[in-house]
Amino acid sequence: MKKFILLTTIAWIALTLAAQHCGSCTSRMQTQTTNNSIRNPKSIIPGPKKPHWIDREHYVTYEWNKRPKIGTYVLLVNVFDKNEKRVDNLTLTADAYMPSMKGSHDTGDKAMKLNKKGQYVIPVYFMMLGDWEIELKFAKGDKRFANAYVKLDIK
């Protein structure tokens, strides 16, 4: 019985020390994340069909084939140059995920295809209600030059 009490006490002390250590690590990581976020804020596209500049030469708009709910919906992304001409020589990828559950429902980077209208398209599967984010990555050749995010809440 004395061994059990001793082992329980040692385990409790070890867990308490570990929790204190992890707490300091978490706050240090939060400070670093906050500082990085200030330096590199997310480029969030304001809403469907609203133009958003991703660099000095290009702006984008997006739309859905239907209002997204649970299920699969097609995301259509339009890319234009500063002269308002459609751009179709880029490589776009999309990664859909739930920010509140990062890692659980990530699709990973998937290549977007060009349709006949010159829009970049990809099907996105929303498997549950909640907050969703789609990270769009823009590249010319092998060089990525911009990211932009589509945020939405599936109800």
PDB file of C-alpha atoms in Angstrom:
ATOM      1  CA  MET A   1       0.000   0.000   0.000  1.00  0.00           C
ATOM      2  CA  LYS A   2       2.875   2.363   0.821  1.00  0.00           C
ATOM      3  CA  LYS A   3       4.413   1.656  -2.612  1.00  0.00           C
ATOM      4  CA  PHE A   4       1.110   2.498  -4.296  1.00  0.00           C
ATOM      5  CA  ILE A   5       0.835   5.831  -2.453  1.00  0.00           C
ATOM      6  CA  LEU A   6       4.471   6.639  -3.204  1.00  0.00           C
ATOM      7  CA  LEU A   7       4.106   5.826  -6.907  1.00  0.00           C
ATOM      8  CA  THR A   8       0.854   7.801  -7.137  1.00  0.00           C
ATOM      9  CA  THR A   9       2.494  10.816  -5.482  1.00  0.00           C
ATOM     10  CA  ILE A  10       5.519  10.651  -7.804  1.00  0.00           C
ATOM     11  CA  ALA A  11       3.245  10.336 -10.850  1.00  0.00           C
ATOM     12  CA  TRP A  12       1.158  13.318  -9.700  1.00  0.00           C
ATOM     13  CA  ILE A  13       4.294  15.464  -9.191  1.00  0.00           C
ATOM     14  CA  ALA A  14       5.683  14.436 -12.597  1.00  0.00           C
ATOM     15  CA  LEU A  15       2.398  15.303 -14.340  1.00  0.00           C
ATOM     16  CA  THR A  16       2.220  18.653 -12.546  1.00  0.00           C
ATOM     17  CA  LEU A  17       5.758  19.545 -13.629  1.00  0.00           C
ATOM     18  CA  ALA A  18       5.074  18.396 -17.192  1.00  0.00           C
ATOM     19  CA  ALA A  19       1.885  20.475 -17.357  1.00  0.00           C
ATOM     20  CA  GLN A  20       3.747  23.568 -16.158  1.00  0.00           C
ATOM     21  CA  HIS A  21       6.469  23.019 -18.724  1.00  0.00           C
ATOM     22  CA  CYS A  22       4.014  22.463 -21.571  1.00  0.00           C
ATOM     23  CA  GLY A  23       2.115  25.579 -20.519  1.00  0.00           C
ATOM     24  CA  SER A  24       5.219  27.713 -20.946  1.00  0.00           C
ATOM     25  CA  CYS A  25       5.966  26.108 -24.301  1.00  0.00           C
ATOM     26  CA  THR A  26       2.426  26.813 -25.500  1.00  0.00           C
ATOM     27  CA  SER A  27       2.549  30.481 -24.499  1.00  0.00           C
ATOM     28  CA  ARG A  28       5.927  30.871 -26.193  1.00  0.00           C
ATOM     29  CA  MET A  29       4.531  29.261 -29.344  1.00  0.00           C
ATOM     30  CA  GLN A  30       1.448  31.513 -29.225  1.00  0.00           C
ATOM     31  CA  THR A  31       3.682  34.583 -29.004  1.00  0.00           C
ATOM     32  CA  GLN A  32       5.708  33.403 -32.008  1.00  0.00           C
ATOM     33  CA  THR A  33       2.538  32.625 -33.981  1.00  0.00           C
ATOM     34  CA  THR A  34       1.065  36.023 -33.142  1.00  0.00           C
ATOM     35  CA  ASN A  35       4.272  37.781 -34.209  1.00  0.00           C
ATOM     36  CA  ASN A  36       4.404  35.779 -37.464  1.00  0.00           C
ATOM     37  CA  SER A  37       0.727  36.530 -38.132  1.00  0.00           C
ATOM     38  CA  ILE A  38       1.417  40.241 -37.807  1.00  0.00           C
ATOM     39  CA  ARG A  39       4.271  39.986 -40.308  1.00  0.00           C
ATOM     40  CA  ASN A  40       2.459  37.598 -42.682  1.00  0.00           C
ATOM     41  CA  PRO A  41      -1.301  38.117 -42.394  1.00  0.00           C
ATOM     42  CA  LYS A  42      -3.573  35.694 -44.224  1.00  0.00           C
ATOM     43  CA  SER A  43      -4.793  36.989 -47.552  1.00  0.00           C
ATOM     44  CA  ILE A  44      -8.525  36.268 -47.239  1.00  0.00           C
ATOM     45  CA  ILE A  45     -10.758  36.738 -50.287  1.00  0.00           C
ATOM     46  CA  PRO A  46     -13.658  38.868 -48.984  1.00  0.00           C
ATOM     47  CA  GLY A  47     -16.499  36.894 -50.560  1.00  0.00           C
ATOM     48  CA  PRO A  48     -17.901  35.353 -53.741  1.00  0.00           C
ATOM     49  CA  LYS A  49     -17.419  37.464 -56.883  1.00  0.00           C
ATOM     50  CA  LYS A  50     -15.477  40.129 -54.957  1.00  0.00           C
ATOM     51  CA  PRO A  51     -12.059  40.973 -56.438  1.00  0.00           C
ATOM     52  CA  HIS A  52      -8.997  40.378 -54.290  1.00  0.00           C
ATOM     53  CA  TRP A  53      -5.431  41.293 -55.266  1.00  0.00           C
ATOM     54  CA  ILE A  54      -2.956  38.455 -54.640  1.00  0.00           C
ATOM     55  CA  ASP A  55       0.072  40.419 -55.886  1.00  0.00           C
ATOM     56  CA  ARG A  56       0.735  43.565 -57.912  1.00  0.00           C
ATOM     57  CA  GLU A  57      -0.042  41.845 -61.204  1.00  0.00           C
ATOM     58  CA  HIS A  58      -3.034  39.593 -60.430  1.00  0.00           C
ATOM     59  CA  TYR A  59      -6.389  39.626 -58.719  1.00  0.00           C
ATOM     60  CA  VAL A  60      -8.874  36.811 -58.189  1.00  0.00           C
ATOM     61  CA  THR A  61     -12.561  36.224 -57.658  1.00  0.00           C
ATOM     62  CA  TYR A  62     -14.334  33.014 -56.757  1.00  0.00           C
ATOM     63  CA  GLU A  63     -17.815  31.555 -56.849  1.00  0.00           C
ATOM     64  CA  TRP A  64     -19.574  28.252 -56.177  1.00  0.00           C
ATOM     65  CA  ASN A  65     -21.725  26.232 -58.566  1.00  0.00           C
ATOM     66  CA  LYS A  66     -24.393  26.251 -55.780  1.00  0.00           C
ATOM     67  CA  ARG A  67     -24.506  27.572 -52.231  1.00  0.00           C
ATOM     68  CA  PRO A  68     -22.360  25.065 -50.250  1.00  0.00           C
ATOM     69  CA  LYS A  69     -23.948  22.805 -47.651  1.00  0.00           C
ATOM     70  CA  ILE A  70     -22.903  19.300 -46.616  1.00  0.00           C
ATOM     71  CA  GLY A  71     -21.863  17.469 -49.776  1.00  0.00           C
ATOM     72  CA  THR A  72     -19.716  18.180 -52.835  1.00  0.00           C
ATOM     73  CA  TYR A  73     -19.695  21.598 -54.494  1.00  0.00           C
ATOM     74  CA  VAL A  74     -17.530  23.058 -57.235  1.00  0.00           C
ATOM     75  CA  LEU A  75     -15.283  26.017 -56.440  1.00  0.00           C
ATOM     76  CA  LEU A  76     -14.609  28.233 -59.481  1.00  0.00           C
ATOM     77  CA  VAL A  77     -11.683  30.665 -59.291  1.00  0.00           C
ATOM     78  CA  ASN A  78     -11.133  33.441 -61.825  1.00  0.00           C
ATOM     79  CA  VAL A  79      -7.677  34.988 -62.157  1.00  0.00           C
ATOM     80  CA  PHE A  80      -7.179  38.327 -63.909  1.00  0.00           C
ATOM     81  CA  ASP A  81      -4.175  40.521 -64.623  1.00  0.00           C
ATOM     82  CA  LYS A  82      -4.035  44.228 -63.821  1.00  0.00           C
ATOM     83  CA  ASN A  83      -5.507  44.967 -67.297  1.00  0.00           C
ATOM     84  CA  GLU A  84      -8.589  42.874 -66.415  1.00  0.00           C
ATOM     85  CA  LYS A  85      -7.652  40.096 -68.852  1.00  0.00           C
ATOM     86  CA  ARG A  86      -8.267  36.507 -67.787  1.00  0.00           C
ATOM     87  CA  VAL A  87      -5.102  34.601 -66.822  1.00  0.00           C
ATOM     88  CA  ASP A  88      -4.995  30.868 -67.552  1.00  0.00           C
ATOM     89  CA  ASN A  89      -1.283  30.059 -67.559  1.00  0.00           C
ATOM     90  CA  LEU A  90      -0.867  29.545 -63.802  1.00  0.00           C
ATOM     91  CA  THR A  91      -0.831  26.455 -61.640  1.00  0.00           C
ATOM     92  CA  LEU A  92      -3.374  26.553 -58.826  1.00  0.00           C
ATOM     93  CA  THR A  93      -3.802  24.093 -55.990  1.00  0.00           C
ATOM     94  CA  ALA A  94      -6.434  24.013 -53.262  1.00  0.00           C
ATOM     95  CA  ASP A  95      -6.403  22.536 -49.764  1.00  0.00           C
ATOM     96  CA  ALA A  96      -9.783  22.410 -47.983  1.00  0.00           C
ATOM     97  CA  TYR A  97      -9.876  21.937 -44.222  1.00  0.00           C
ATOM     98  CA  MET A  98     -11.645  22.897 -41.016  1.00  0.00           C
ATOM     99  CA  PRO A  99      -9.434  25.398 -39.143  1.00  0.00           C
ATOM    100  CA  SER A 100     -10.967  24.363 -35.819  1.00  0.00           C
ATOM    101  CA  MET A 101     -10.010  20.725 -36.526  1.00  0.00           C
ATOM    102  CA  LYS A 102      -6.772  21.178 -38.513  1.00  0.00           C
ATOM    103  CA  GLY A 103      -5.462  17.829 -39.676  1.00  0.00           C
ATOM    104  CA  SER A 104      -8.730  15.935 -39.259  1.00  0.00           C
ATOM    105  CA  HIS A 105     -10.443  16.716 -42.564  1.00  0.00           C
ATOM    106  CA  ASP A 106      -7.633  18.178 -44.693  1.00  0.00           C
ATOM    107  CA  THR A 107      -7.767  17.297 -48.361  1.00  0.00           C
ATOM    108  CA  GLY A 108      -4.125  18.181 -48.954  1.00  0.00           C
ATOM    109  CA  ASP A 109      -3.070  20.218 -51.976  1.00  0.00           C
ATOM    110  CA  LYS A 110      -5.098  19.188 -55.015  1.00  0.00           C
ATOM    111  CA  ALA A 111      -4.463  20.573 -58.484  1.00  0.00           C
ATOM    112  CA  MET A 112      -7.208  22.742 -59.935  1.00  0.00           C
ATOM    113  CA  LYS A 113      -8.271  22.239 -63.554  1.00  0.00           C
ATOM    114  CA  LEU A 114      -9.135  24.825 -66.199  1.00  0.00           C
ATOM    115  CA  ASN A 115     -12.628  24.719 -67.673  1.00  0.00           C
ATOM    116  CA  LYS A 116     -13.669  26.015 -71.131  1.00  0.00           C
ATOM    117  CA  LYS A 117     -14.361  29.482 -69.709  1.00  0.00           C
ATOM    118  CA  GLY A 118     -10.793  29.769 -68.381  1.00  0.00           C
ATOM    119  CA  GLN A 119     -11.840  29.315 -64.751  1.00  0.00           C
ATOM    120  CA  TYR A 120      -9.839  27.175 -62.355  1.00  0.00           C
ATOM    121  CA  VAL A 121     -12.196  24.581 -60.856  1.00  0.00           C
ATOM    122  CA  ILE A 122     -12.112  21.932 -58.162  1.00  0.00           C
ATOM    123  CA  PRO A 123     -14.786  19.878 -56.374  1.00  0.00           C
ATOM    124  CA  VAL A 124     -14.787  20.391 -52.595  1.00  0.00           C
ATOM    125  CA  TYR A 125     -16.427  17.877 -50.270  1.00  0.00           C
ATOM    126  CA  PHE A 126     -17.871  19.336 -47.059  1.00  0.00           C
ATOM    127  CA  MET A 127     -18.403  16.374 -44.763  1.00  0.00           C
ATOM    128  CA  MET A 128     -19.741  18.207 -41.738  1.00  0.00           C
ATOM    129  CA  LEU A 129     -21.158  21.490 -40.500  1.00  0.00           C
ATOM    130  CA  GLY A 130     -18.803  24.162 -39.230  1.00  0.00           C
ATOM    131  CA  ASP A 131     -16.062  26.536 -40.281  1.00  0.00           C
ATOM    132  CA  TRP A 132     -14.143  25.677 -43.451  1.00  0.00           C
ATOM    133  CA  GLU A 133     -11.190  27.266 -45.166  1.00  0.00           C
ATOM    134  CA  ILE A 134      -9.740  26.607 -48.613  1.00  0.00           C
ATOM    135  CA  GLU A 135      -6.140  27.636 -49.111  1.00  0.00           C
ATOM    136  CA  LEU A 136      -5.423  28.527 -52.726  1.00  0.00           C
ATOM    137  CA  LYS A 137      -1.795  28.461 -53.855  1.00  0.00           C
ATOM    138  CA  PHE A 138      -0.771  30.271 -57.039  1.00  0.00           C
ATOM    139  CA  ALA A 139       2.348  29.371 -59.006  1.00  0.00           C
ATOM    140  CA  LYS A 140       3.882  30.292 -62.316  1.00  0.00           C
ATOM    141  CA  GLY A 141       5.994  27.421 -63.538  1.00  0.00           C
ATOM    142  CA  ASP A 142       7.494  25.869 -60.418  1.00  0.00           C
ATOM    143  CA  LYS A 143       7.598  29.119 -58.444  1.00  0.00           C
ATOM    144  CA  ARG A 144       4.749  29.824 -56.025  1.00  0.00           C
ATOM    145  CA  PHE A 145       4.072  33.543 -55.779  1.00  0.00           C
ATOM    146  CA  ALA A 146       0.866  33.898 -53.734  1.00  0.00           C
ATOM    147  CA  ASN A 147      -1.639  32.314 -51.374  1.00  0.00           C
ATOM    148  CA  ALA A 148      -5.225  33.323 -50.757  1.00  0.00           C
ATOM    149  CA  TYR A 149      -7.939  31.870 -48.545  1.00  0.00           C
ATOM    150  CA  VAL A 150     -11.639  31.268 -49.057  1.00  0.00           C
ATOM    151  CA  LYS A 151     -13.451  31.123 -45.698  1.00  0.00           C
ATOM    152  CA  LEU A 152     -16.989  29.896 -45.185  1.00  0.00           C
ATOM    153  CA  ASP A 153     -19.311  28.466 -42.587  1.00  0.00           C
ATOM    154  CA  ILE A 154     -21.341  25.418 -43.579  1.00  0.00           C
ATOM    155  CA  LYS A 155     -24.745  25.508 -41.847  1.00  0.00           C
TER     156      LYS A 155
END
